[in-house]
mmCIF file of C-alpha atoms in Angstrom:
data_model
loop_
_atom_site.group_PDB
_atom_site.id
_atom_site.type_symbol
_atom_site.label_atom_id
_atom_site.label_comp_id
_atom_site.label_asym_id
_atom_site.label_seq_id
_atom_site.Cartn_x
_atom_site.Cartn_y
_atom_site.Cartn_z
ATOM 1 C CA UNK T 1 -5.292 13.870 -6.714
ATOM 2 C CA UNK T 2 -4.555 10.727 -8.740
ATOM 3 C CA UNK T 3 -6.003 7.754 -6.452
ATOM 4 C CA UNK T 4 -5.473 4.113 -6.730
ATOM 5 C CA UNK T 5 -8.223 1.978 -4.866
ATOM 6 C CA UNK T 6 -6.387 -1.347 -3.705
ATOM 7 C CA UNK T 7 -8.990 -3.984 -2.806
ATOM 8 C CA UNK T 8 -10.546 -7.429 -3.274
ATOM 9 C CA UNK T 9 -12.405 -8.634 -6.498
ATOM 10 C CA UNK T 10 -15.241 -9.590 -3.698
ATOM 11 C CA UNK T 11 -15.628 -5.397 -2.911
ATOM 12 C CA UNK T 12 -16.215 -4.934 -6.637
ATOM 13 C CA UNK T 13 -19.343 -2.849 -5.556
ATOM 14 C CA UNK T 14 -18.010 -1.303 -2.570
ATOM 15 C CA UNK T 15 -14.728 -0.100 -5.132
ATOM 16 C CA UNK T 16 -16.880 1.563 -7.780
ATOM 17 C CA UNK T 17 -18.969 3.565 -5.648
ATOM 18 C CA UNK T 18 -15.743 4.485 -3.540
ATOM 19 C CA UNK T 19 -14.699 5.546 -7.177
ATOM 20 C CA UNK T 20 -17.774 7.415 -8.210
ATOM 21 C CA UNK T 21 -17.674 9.613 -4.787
ATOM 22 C CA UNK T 22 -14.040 10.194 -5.793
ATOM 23 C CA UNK T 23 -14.491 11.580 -8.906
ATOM 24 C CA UNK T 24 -17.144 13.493 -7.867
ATOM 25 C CA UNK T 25 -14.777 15.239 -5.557
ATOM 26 C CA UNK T 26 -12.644 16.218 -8.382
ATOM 27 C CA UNK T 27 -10.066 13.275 -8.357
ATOM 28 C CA UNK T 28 -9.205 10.974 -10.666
ATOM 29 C CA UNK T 29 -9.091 7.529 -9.913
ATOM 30 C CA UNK T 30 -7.595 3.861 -10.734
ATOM 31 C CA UNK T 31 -10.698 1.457 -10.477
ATOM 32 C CA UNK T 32 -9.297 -1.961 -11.029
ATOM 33 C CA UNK T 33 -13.009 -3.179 -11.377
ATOM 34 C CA UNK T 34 -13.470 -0.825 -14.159
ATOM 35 C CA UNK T 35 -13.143 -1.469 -17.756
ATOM 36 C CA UNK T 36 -13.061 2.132 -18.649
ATOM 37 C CA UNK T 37 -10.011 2.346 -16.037
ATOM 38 C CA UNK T 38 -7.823 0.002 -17.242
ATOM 39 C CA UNK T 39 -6.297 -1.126 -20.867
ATOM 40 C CA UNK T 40 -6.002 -4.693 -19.919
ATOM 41 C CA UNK T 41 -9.280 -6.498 -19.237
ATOM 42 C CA UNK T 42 -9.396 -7.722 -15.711
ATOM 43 C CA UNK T 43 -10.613 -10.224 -13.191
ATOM 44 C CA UNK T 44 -11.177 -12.382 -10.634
ATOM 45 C CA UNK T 45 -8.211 -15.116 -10.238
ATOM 46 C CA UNK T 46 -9.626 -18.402 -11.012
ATOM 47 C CA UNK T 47 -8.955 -21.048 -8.818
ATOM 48 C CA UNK T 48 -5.930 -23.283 -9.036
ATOM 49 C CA UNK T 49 -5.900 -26.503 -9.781
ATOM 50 C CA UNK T 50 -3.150 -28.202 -7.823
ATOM 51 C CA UNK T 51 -2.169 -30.429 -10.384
ATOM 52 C CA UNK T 52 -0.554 -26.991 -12.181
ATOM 53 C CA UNK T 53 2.498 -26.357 -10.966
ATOM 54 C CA UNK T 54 1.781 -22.371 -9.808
ATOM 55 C CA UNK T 55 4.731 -20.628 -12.168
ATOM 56 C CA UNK T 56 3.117 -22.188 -14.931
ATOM 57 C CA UNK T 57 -0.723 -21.612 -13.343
ATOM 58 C CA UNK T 58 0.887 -17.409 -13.121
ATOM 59 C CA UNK T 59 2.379 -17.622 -16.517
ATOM 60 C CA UNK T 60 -0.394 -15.807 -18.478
ATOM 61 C CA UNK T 61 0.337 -12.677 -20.821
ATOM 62 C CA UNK T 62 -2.871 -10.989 -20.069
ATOM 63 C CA UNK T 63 -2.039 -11.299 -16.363
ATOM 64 C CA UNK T 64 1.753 -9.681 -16.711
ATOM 65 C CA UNK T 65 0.257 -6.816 -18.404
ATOM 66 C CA UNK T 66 -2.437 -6.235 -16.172
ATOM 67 C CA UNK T 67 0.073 -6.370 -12.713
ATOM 68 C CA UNK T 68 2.307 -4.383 -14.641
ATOM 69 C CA UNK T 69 -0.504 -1.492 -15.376
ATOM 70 C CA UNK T 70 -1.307 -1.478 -11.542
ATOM 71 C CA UNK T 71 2.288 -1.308 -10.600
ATOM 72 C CA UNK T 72 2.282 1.773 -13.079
ATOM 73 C CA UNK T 73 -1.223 3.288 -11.926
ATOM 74 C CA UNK T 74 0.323 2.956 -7.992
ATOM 75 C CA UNK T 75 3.666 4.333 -9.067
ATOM 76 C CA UNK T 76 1.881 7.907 -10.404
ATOM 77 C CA UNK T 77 -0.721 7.919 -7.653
ATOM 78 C CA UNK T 78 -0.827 10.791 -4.799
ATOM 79 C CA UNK T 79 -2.869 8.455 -2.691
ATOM 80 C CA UNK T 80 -3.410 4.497 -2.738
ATOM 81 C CA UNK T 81 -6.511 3.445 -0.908
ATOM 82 C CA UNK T 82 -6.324 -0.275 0.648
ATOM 83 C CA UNK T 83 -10.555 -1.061 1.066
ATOM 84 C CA UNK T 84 -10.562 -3.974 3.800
ATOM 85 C CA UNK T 85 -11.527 -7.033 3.762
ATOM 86 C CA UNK T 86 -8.887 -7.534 0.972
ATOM 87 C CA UNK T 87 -6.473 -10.374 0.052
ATOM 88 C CA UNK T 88 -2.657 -10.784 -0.516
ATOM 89 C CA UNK T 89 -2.920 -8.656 -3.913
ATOM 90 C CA UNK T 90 -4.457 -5.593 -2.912
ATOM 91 C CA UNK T 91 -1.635 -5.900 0.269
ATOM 92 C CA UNK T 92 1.168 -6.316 -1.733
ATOM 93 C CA UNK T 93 -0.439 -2.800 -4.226
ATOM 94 C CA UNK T 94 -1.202 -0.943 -0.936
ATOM 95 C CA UNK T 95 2.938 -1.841 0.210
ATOM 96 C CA UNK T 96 4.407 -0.898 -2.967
ATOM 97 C CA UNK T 97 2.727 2.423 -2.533
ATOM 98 C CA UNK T 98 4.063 2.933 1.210
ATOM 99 C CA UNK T 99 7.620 1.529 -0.088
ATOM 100 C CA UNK T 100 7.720 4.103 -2.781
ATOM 101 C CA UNK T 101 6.777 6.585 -0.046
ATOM 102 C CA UNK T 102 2.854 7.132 -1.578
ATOM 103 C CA UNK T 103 0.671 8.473 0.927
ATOM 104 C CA UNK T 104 -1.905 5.395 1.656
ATOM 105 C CA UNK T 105 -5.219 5.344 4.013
ATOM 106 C CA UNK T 106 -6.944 2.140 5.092
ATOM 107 C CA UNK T 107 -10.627 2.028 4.915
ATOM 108 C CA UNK T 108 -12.011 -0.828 6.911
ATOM 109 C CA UNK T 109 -11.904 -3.744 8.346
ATOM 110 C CA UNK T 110 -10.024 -6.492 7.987
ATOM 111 C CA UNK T 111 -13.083 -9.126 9.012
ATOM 112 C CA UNK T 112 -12.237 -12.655 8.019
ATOM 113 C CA UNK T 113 -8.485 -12.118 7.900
ATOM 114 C CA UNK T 114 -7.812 -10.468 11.203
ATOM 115 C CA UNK T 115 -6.073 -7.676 12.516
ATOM 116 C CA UNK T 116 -2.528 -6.620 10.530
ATOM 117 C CA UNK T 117 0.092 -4.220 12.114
ATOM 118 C CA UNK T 118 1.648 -3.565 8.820
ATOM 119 C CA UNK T 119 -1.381 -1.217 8.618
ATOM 120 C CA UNK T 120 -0.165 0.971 11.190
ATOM 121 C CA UNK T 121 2.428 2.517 7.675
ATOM 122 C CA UNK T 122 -0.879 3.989 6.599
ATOM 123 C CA UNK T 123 -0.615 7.814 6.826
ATOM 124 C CA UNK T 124 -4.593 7.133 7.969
ATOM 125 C CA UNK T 125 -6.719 4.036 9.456
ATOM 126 C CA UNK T 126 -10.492 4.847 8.703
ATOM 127 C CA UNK T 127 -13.199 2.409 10.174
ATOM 128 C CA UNK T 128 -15.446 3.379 7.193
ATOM 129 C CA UNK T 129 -15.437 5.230 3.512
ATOM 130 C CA UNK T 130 -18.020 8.197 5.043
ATOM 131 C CA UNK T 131 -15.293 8.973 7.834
ATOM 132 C CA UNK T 132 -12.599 8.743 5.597
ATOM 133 C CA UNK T 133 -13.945 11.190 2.907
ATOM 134 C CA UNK T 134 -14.716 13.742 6.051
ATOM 135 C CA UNK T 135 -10.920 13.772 6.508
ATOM 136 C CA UNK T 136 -8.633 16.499 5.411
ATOM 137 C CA UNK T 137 -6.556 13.807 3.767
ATOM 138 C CA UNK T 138 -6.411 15.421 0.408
ATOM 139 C CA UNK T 139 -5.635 18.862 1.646
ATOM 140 C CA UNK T 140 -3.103 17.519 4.756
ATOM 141 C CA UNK T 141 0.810 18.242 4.167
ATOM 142 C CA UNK T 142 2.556 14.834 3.842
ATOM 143 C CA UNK T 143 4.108 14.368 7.002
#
């Protein structure tokens, strides 16, 4: 399966070894954390300074291209993986996937932002990545 790991900048660590026991299972994966993943270098969003109005603060080149290669990573992806905590981004990657009708698991929990019940259009809630790689989610029909 093609897999696209949605998650925060902070879970850098947490992502690439999510990634690593991925590919070890045969899949290939989208690892926005990884160079080696992605044609547009990547990072965390700096803070704002409120003094920029926040078009003009968004208005970067390398940023277009970079949402614009995740949109396109999500958009060939059997699966799309949201790894909680996670902020507004990796929400609004893990909803274009269910919008475009891409199976999606969360794996996690949500900690310091509470509780969501958009979560419940995840074909799969996981409390951890070990129970969530036990599942037969690669091998289960769509439903």
């Amino acid at each position: 399966m093609r897999v696209y790991i949605a998650s925060s900048w902070k879970q850098a660590g947490a992502v690439r070894a999510l990634a690593g026991r991925l590919r070890a299972l045969g899949h290939t994966c989208y690892d926005f954390t990884d160079p080696t993943s992605r044609q547009h270098p990547s990072g965390p969003v700096p803070e704002r300074d409120p003094a920029i109005p926040y078009r003009d603060f968004l208005s970067r080149p390398a940023w277009r291209a970079q949402m614009h290669e995740n949109r396109m990573a999500i958009q060939v992806a059997d699966l799309v993986i949201l790894l909680l905590p996670a902020g507004s981004d990796a929400h609004a990657d893990w909803a274009l996937a269910v919008g475009a009708d891409i199976r999606t698991v969360v794996v996690g929990d949500p900690g310091y932002a509470g509780p969501s019940k958009v979560h419940l259009w995840a074909d799969g809630i996981y409390p951890d990545v070990d129970t969530f790689l036990e599942t037969d989610i690669f091998e289960r029909p769509r439903r």
